Structure formats: C-alpha cells, structure tokens
mmCIF file of C-alpha atoms and ligand atoms in Angstrom:
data_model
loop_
_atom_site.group_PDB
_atom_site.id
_atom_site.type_symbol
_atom_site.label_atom_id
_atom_site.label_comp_id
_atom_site.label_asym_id
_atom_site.label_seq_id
_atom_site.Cartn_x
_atom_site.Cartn_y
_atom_site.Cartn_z
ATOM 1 C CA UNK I 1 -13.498 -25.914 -8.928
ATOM 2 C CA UNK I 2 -13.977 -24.333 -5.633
ATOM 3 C CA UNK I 3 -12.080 -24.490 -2.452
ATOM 4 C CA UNK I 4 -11.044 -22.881 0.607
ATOM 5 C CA UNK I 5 -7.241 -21.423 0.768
ATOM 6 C CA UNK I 6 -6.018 -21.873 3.960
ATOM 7 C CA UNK I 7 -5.611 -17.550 5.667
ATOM 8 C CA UNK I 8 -1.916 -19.424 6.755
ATOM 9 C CA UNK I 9 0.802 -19.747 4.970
ATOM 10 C CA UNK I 10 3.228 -22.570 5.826
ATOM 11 C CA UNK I 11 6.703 -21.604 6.500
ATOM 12 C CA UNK I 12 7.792 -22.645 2.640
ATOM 13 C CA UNK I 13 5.278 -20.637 1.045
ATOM 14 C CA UNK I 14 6.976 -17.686 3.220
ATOM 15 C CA UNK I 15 10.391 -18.071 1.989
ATOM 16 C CA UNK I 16 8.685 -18.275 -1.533
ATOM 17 C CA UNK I 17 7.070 -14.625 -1.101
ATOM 18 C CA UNK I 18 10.515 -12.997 -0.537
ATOM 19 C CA UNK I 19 11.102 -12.760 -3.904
ATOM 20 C CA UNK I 20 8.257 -11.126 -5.076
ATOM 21 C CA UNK I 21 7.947 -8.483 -2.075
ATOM 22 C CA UNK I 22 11.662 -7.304 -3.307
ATOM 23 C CA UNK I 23 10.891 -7.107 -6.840
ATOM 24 C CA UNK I 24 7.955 -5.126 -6.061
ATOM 25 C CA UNK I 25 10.338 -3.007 -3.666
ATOM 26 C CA UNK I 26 12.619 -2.789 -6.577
ATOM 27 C CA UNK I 27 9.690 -1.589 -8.934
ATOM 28 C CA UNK I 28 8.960 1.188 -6.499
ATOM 29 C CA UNK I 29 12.358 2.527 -6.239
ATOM 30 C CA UNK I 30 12.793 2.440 -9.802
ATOM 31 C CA UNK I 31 9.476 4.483 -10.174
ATOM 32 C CA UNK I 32 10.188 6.892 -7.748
ATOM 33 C CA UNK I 33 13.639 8.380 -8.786
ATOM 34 C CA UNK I 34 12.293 9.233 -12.340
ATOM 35 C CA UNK I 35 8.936 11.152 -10.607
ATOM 36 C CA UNK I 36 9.454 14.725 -10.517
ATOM 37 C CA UNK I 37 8.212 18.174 -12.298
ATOM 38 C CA UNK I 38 8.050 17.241 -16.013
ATOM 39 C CA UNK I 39 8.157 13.521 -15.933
ATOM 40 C CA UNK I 40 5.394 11.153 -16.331
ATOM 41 C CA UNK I 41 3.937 8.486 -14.696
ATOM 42 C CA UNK I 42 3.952 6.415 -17.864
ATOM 43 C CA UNK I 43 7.771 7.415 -17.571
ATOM 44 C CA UNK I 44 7.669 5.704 -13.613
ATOM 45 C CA UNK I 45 5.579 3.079 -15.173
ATOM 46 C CA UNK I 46 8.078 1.896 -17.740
ATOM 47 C CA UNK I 47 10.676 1.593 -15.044
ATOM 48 C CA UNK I 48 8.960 -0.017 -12.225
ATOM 49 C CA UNK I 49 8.416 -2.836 -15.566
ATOM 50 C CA UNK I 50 11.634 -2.601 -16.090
ATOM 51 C CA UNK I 51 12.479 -3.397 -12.701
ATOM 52 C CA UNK I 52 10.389 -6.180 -12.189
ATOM 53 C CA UNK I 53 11.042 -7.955 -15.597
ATOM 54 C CA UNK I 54 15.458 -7.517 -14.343
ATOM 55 C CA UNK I 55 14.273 -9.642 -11.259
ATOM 56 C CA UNK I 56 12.701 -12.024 -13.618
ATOM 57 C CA UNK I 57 8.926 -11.542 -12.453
ATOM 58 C CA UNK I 58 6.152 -10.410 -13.737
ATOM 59 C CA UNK I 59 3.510 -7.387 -12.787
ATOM 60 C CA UNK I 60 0.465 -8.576 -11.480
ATOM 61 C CA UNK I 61 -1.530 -5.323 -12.122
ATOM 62 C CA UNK I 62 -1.061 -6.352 -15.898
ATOM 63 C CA UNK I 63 -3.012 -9.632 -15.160
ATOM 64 C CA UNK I 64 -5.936 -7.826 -14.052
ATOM 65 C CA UNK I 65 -8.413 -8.279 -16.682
ATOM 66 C CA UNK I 66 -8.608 -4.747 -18.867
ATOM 67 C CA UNK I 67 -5.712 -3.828 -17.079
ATOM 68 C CA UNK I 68 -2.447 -2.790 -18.661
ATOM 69 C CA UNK I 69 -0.025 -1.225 -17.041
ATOM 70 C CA UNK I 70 2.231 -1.879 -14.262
ATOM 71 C CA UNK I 71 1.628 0.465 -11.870
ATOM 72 C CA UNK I 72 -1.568 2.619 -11.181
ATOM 73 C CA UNK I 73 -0.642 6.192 -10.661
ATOM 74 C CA UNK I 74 -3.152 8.704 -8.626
ATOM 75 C CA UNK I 75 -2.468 12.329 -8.858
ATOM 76 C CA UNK I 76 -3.915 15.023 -6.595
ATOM 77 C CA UNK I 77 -7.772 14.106 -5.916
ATOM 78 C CA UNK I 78 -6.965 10.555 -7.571
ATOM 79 C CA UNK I 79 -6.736 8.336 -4.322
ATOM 80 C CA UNK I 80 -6.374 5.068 -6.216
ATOM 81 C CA UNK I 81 -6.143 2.656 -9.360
ATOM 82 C CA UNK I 82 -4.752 5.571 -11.310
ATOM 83 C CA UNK I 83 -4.349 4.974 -14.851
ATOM 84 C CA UNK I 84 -0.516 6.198 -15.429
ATOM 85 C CA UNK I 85 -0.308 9.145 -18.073
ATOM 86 C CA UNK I 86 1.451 11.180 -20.253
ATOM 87 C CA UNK I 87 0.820 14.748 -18.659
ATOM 88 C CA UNK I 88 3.897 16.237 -17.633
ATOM 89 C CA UNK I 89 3.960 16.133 -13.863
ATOM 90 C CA UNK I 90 3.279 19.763 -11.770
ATOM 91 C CA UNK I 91 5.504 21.254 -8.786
ATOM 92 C CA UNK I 92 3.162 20.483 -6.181
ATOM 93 C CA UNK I 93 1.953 17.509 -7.719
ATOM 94 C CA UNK I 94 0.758 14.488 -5.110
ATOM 95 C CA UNK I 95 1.558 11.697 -6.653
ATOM 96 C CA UNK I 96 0.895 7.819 -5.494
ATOM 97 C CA UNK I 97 2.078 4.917 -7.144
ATOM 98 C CA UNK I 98 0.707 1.384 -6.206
ATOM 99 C CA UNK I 99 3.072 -1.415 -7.440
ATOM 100 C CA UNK I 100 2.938 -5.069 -7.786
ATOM 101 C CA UNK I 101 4.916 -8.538 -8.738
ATOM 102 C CA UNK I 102 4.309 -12.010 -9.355
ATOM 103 C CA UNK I 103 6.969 -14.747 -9.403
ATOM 104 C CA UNK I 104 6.290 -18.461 -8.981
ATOM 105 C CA UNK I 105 3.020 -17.770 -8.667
ATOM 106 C CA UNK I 106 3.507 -15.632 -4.853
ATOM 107 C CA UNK I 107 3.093 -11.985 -5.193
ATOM 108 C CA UNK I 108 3.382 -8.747 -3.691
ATOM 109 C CA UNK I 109 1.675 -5.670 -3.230
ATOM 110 C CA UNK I 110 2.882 -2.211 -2.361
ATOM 111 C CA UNK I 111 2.446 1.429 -2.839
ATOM 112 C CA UNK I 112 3.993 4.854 -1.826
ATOM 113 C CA UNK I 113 3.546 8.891 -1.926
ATOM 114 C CA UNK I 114 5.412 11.312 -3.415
ATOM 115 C CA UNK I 115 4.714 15.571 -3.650
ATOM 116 C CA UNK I 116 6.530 17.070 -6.103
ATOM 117 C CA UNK I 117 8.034 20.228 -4.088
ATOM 118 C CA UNK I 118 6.624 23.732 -5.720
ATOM 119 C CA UNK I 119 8.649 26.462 -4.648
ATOM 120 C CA UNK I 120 5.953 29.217 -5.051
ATOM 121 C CA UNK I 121 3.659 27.464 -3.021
ATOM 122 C CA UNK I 122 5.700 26.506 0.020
ATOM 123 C CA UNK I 123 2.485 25.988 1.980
ATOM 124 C CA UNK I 124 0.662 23.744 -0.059
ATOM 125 C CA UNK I 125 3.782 21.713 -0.478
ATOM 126 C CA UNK I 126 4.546 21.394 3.172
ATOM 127 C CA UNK I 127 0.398 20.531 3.596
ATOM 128 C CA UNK I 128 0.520 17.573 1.332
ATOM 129 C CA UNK I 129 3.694 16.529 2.486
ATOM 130 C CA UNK I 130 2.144 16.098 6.077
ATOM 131 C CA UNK I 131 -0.775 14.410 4.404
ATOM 132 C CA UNK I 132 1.353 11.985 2.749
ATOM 133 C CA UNK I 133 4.115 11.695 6.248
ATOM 134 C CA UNK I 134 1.339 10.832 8.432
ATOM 135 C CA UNK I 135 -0.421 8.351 6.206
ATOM 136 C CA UNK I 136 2.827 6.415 5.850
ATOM 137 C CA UNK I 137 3.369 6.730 9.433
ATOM 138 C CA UNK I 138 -0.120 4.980 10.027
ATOM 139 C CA UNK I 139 1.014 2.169 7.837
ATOM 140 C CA UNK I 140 3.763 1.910 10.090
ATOM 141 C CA UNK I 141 1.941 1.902 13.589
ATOM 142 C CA UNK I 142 -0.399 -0.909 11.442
ATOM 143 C CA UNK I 143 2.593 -2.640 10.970
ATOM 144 C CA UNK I 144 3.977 -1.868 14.463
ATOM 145 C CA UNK I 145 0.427 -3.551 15.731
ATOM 146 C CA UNK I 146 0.412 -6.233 13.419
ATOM 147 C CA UNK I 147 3.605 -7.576 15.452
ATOM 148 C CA UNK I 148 2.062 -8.019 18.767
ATOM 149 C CA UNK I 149 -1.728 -7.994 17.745
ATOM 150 C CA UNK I 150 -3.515 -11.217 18.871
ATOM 151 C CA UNK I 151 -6.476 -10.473 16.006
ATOM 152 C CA UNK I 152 -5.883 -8.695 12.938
ATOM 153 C CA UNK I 153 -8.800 -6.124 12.985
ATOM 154 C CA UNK I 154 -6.269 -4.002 15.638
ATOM 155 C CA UNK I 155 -4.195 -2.734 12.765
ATOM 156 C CA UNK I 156 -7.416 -1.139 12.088
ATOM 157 C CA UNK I 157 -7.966 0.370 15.324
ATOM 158 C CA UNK I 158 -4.086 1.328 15.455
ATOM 159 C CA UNK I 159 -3.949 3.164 12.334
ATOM 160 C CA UNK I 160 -6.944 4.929 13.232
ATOM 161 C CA UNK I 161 -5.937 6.171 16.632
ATOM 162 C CA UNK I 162 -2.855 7.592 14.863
ATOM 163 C CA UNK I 163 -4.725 9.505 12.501
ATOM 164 C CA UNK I 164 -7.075 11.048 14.929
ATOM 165 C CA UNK I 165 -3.999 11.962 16.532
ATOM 166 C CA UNK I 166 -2.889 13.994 13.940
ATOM 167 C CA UNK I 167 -5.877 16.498 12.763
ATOM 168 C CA UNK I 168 -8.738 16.537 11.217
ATOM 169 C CA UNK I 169 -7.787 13.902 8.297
ATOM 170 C CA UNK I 170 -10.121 11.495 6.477
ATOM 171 C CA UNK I 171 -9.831 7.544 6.142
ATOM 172 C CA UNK I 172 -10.988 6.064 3.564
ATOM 173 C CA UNK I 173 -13.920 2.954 4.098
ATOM 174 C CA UNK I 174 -14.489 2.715 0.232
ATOM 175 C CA UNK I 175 -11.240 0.784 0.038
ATOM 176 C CA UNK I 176 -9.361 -1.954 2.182
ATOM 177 C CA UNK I 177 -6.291 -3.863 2.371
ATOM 178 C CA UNK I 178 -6.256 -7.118 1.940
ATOM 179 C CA UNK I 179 -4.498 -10.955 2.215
ATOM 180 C CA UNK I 180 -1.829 -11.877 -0.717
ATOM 181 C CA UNK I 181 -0.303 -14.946 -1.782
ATOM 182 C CA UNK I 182 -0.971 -16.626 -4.887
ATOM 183 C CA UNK I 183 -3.339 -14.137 -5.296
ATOM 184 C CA UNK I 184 -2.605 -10.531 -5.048
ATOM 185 C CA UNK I 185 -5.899 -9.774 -3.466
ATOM 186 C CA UNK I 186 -7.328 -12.793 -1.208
ATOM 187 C CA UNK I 187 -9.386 -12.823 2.133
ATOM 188 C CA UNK I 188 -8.827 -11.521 4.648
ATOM 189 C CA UNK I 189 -10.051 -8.017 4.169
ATOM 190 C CA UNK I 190 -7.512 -5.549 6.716
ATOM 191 C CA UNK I 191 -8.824 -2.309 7.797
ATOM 192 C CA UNK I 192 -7.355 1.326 8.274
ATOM 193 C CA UNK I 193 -10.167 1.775 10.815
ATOM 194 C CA UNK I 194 -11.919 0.392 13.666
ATOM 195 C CA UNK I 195 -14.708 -2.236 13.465
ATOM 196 C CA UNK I 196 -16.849 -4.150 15.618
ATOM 197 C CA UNK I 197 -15.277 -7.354 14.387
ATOM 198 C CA UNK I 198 -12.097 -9.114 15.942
ATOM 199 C CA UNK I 199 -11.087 -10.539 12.511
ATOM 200 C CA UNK I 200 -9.131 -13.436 12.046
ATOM 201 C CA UNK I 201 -6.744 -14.469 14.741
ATOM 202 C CA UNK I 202 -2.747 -13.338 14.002
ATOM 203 C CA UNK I 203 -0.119 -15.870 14.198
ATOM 204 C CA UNK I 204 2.318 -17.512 11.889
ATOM 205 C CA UNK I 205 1.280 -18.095 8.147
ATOM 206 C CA UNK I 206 -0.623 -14.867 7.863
ATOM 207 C CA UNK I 207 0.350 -12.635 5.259
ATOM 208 C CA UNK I 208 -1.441 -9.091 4.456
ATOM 209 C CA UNK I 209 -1.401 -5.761 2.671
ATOM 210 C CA UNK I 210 -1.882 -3.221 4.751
ATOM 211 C CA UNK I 211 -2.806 -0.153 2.658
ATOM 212 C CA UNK I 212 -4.274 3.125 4.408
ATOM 213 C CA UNK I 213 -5.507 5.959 1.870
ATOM 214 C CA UNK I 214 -6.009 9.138 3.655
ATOM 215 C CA UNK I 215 -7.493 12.544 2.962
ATOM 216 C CA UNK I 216 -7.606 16.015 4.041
ATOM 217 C CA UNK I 217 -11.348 16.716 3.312
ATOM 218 C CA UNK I 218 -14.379 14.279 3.005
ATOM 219 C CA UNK I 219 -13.949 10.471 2.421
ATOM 220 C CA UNK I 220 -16.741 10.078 -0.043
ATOM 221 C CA UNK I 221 -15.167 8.861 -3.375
ATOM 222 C CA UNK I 222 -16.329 7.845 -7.332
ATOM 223 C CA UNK I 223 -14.661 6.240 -10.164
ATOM 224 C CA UNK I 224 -14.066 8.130 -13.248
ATOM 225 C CA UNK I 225 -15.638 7.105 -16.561
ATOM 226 C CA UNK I 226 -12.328 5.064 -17.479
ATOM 227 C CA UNK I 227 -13.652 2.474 -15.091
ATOM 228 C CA UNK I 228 -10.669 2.648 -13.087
ATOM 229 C CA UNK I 229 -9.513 5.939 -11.627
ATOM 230 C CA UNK I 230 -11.025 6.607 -7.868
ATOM 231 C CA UNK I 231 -11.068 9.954 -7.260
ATOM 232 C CA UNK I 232 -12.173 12.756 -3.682
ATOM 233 C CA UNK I 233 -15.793 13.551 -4.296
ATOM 234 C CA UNK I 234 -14.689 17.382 -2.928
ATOM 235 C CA UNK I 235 -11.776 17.049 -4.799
ATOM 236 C CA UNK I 236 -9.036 17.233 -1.932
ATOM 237 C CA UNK I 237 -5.551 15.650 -1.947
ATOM 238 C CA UNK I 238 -5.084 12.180 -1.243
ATOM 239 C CA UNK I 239 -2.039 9.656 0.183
ATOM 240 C CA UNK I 240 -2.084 5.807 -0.316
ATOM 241 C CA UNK I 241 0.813 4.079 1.361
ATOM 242 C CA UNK I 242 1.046 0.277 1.099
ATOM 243 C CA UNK I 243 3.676 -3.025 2.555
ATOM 244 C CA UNK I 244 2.938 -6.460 2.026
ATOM 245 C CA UNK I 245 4.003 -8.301 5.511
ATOM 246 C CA UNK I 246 4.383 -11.877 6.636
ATOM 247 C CA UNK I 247 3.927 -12.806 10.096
ATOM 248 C CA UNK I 248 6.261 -16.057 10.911
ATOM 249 C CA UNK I 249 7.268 -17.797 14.116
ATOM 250 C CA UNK I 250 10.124 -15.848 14.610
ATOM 251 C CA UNK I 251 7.939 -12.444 14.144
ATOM 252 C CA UNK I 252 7.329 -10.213 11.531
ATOM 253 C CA UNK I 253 9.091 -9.240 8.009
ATOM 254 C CA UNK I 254 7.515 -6.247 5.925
ATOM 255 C CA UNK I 255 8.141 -8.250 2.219
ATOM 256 C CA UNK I 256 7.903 -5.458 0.313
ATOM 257 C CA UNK I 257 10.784 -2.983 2.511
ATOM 258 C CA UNK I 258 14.305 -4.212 1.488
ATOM 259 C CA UNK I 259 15.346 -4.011 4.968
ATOM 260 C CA UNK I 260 12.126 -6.146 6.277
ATOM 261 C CA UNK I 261 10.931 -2.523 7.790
ATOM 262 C CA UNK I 262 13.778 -2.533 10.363
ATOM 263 C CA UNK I 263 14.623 1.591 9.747
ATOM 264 C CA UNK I 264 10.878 2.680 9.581
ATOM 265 C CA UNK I 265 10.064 0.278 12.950
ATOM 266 C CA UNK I 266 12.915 0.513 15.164
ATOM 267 C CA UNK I 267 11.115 3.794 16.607
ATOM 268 C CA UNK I 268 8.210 2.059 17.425
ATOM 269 C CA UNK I 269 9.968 -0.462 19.106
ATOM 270 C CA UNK I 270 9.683 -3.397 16.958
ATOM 271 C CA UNK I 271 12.396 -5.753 15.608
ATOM 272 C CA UNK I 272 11.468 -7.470 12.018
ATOM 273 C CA UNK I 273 13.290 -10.726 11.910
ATOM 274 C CA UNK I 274 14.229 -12.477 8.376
ATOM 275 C CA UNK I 275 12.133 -15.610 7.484
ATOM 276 C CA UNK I 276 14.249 -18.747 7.904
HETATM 277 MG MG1 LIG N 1 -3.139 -3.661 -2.306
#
C-alpha cells in the first residue's frame, strides 16, 4: 500500500504527540545525570529505557531494523548514530546522546551534548564546551525562526547565520532533520543550512526535528565498519543537539522540552504556548 501522509497534523494528532515528546524528555534526563568520568553510555542507555518504559512507551531507535539499543551515543569524532558502549567514559569526553519514544503510535525525537569536564586540560574542556553551547544555541534560534517563519527552509538559513556568527565552525550537510509523527523520520527534510529551496510552507499541523550537528574542523564524514557509527573524517569534536516541535494555531510548543522551550526561548523573544 502506498499513500501520501498529509506534512499537517490535525489538532488531535498534536495533543497525541505530547506524550511521547516528554517521555523522550524524560529519557534524556535520565541519561544525562548518570554520564560522567567512568560511566558508560550503555550505563545512560539503560536509564533513558528505563525512563521511557516508567512512562509506558516504547524506544523507537529499538524498532529500527538491526538496531538495538535505545539511545545512540557519539563520543569525540563520533557525530552521530553512536552505538552506546562499555568504555569507561574520559574527563574531557564529548559526549552526544540522541533519544527517542513511541507511544500510540506518535513519537519523538531528541538529542543533547554533554563534555565531561577534565581538569588538566582546562582549555580543551572550555573549547568543546563552546562547540557544544553554540550548537544548542543554533537549535534554539531554529526554533526561535520556526515560530514566525512563513516557509520552513528559514530554520536553515537561521541556524546558519548563527553559526557563522560564532567562528570558524562546520555544519554538517551529510545529515538533516527531519518531520515526525507516526514515523520518527518522515518528509519533510529540515536543514541546519541555507538552500535555494523555500520548503514547505509553516503553519499549523507541522511538526519537525530540528537537529544541527556541528564541528570544529572539516564537515566531511564516514560510517564506521559497524554500519552505524558516523564519525569527522579529520577526526575533530563534534555536537548534535536535537527538539521535536509542533507548530499549532496558538504557536509553537518544543515536544520534547518539559517546559515547551519557554526558559531556552524567552531570550529570543518567543513565547511557546501549550497545545489545547
Ligand atoms: Mg532526529
């Protein structure tokens, strides 16, 4: 059978991704207080599952065929689709964990950036922190865009500005965000850059994952031989920060962000409003 999902959402279908976007919120919390020097990522793993499964959903990433785990874990040159490990985690370790739930079929999608602090290396530390600050402050300007953007390719084109703004910094083109609903990965393809297109137009129903992955050196990547694992070709740090966000009549709520995004936009001078 083949047929076209509507890009829109109706305003039930909204209400219906709530749930999901928390528990995937909930999964990333839980992940993130167990990362530091001498944990694993199969540890962060085992509690973003455990953190889903208490909110009675599901992880998507484990219904990707070949797939088993619940979140993918990149460290250092690993950008994305990390295969979580048991390698004891390193002070000034960058580590990015990409999350994901399903429940009644609606899912969500996000992913965040930690570097675990090394005291003998207070410069590198304080290097990949930036990295990792001003990639999840380009998610935010996306998101920041995505509120009063009349097409969706200007997420692209705000993210992008932002990071020009900041240095000399990479963008990834390998990789793209994407639509989510019943699927975690459905059109329409969302950009952390500029293109020629327009894109689809924004207004109520439209629901996306906006997902820049940034670098400090060149944006040329590969997969490793476990199929998975994308990795720097010059092997330089990488950040991945990721929301899942509904637009609705009323204006925008970031799904994945327990307080819709309210904290992270009220500097940029947007409002998220709760779907009624
Ligand atoms: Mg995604």
């Amino acid at each position: 059978m083949s047929f076209r999902r509507s890009l829109y959402k109706t305003p039930a279908q909204l209400r219906l991704m709530q749930a999901p976007g928390l528990a995937t919120a909930a999964s990333l919390d839980a992940a993130r207080a167990v990362l530091r020097a001498g944990s694993t990522t199969l540890e962060a793993d085992a509690a973003a599952e455990a953190a889903i499964t208490a909110r009675g959903g599901r992880s998507n990433f484990k219904l990707e065929p070949g797939y088993r785990h619940t979140v993918c874990a990149s460290v250092n040159e690993d950008v994305v689709h990390g295969i979580p490990s048991g390698r004891k985690l390193e002070p000034g370790d960058i580590v990015s964990i990409d999350s994901g739930a399903v429940i009644d079929g609606w899912n969500g999608d996000a992913a965040f950036t930690l570097v675990i602090p090394d005291p003998s290396r207070p410069d590198r530390t304080a290097e990949r922190q930036r990295l990792s600050d001003i990639t999840e402050q380009s998610l935010w300007r996306g998101i920041a865009q995505l509120a009063k953007a009349r097409y969706l390719n200007e997420v692209g084109e705000a993210i992008q500005d932002y990071i020009e703004s900041q240095g000399s910094y990479g963008i990834l083109t390998d990789y793209v965000g994407h639509g989510i609903g019943r699927s975690m990965h459905e059109a329409p393809p969302v950009f952390n850059y500029r293109v020629r297109q327009k894109g689809p137009e924004v207004r109520p129903g439209l629901v996306v994952a906006i997902e820049p992955m940034v670098v400090h050196g060149d944006i040329d990547t590969f997969v490793r031989e476990d199929g998975w694992t994308v990795a720097t070709s010059d092997g330089s740090a990488a950040a991945h920060w990721e929301h899942s966000i509904a637009v609705h009549k009323d204006g925008i709520w970031v799904l994945t962000a327990s307080d819709g995004g309210a904290e992270a936009l009220k500097p940029l001078g947007v409002t998220p409003v709760p779907i009624s």
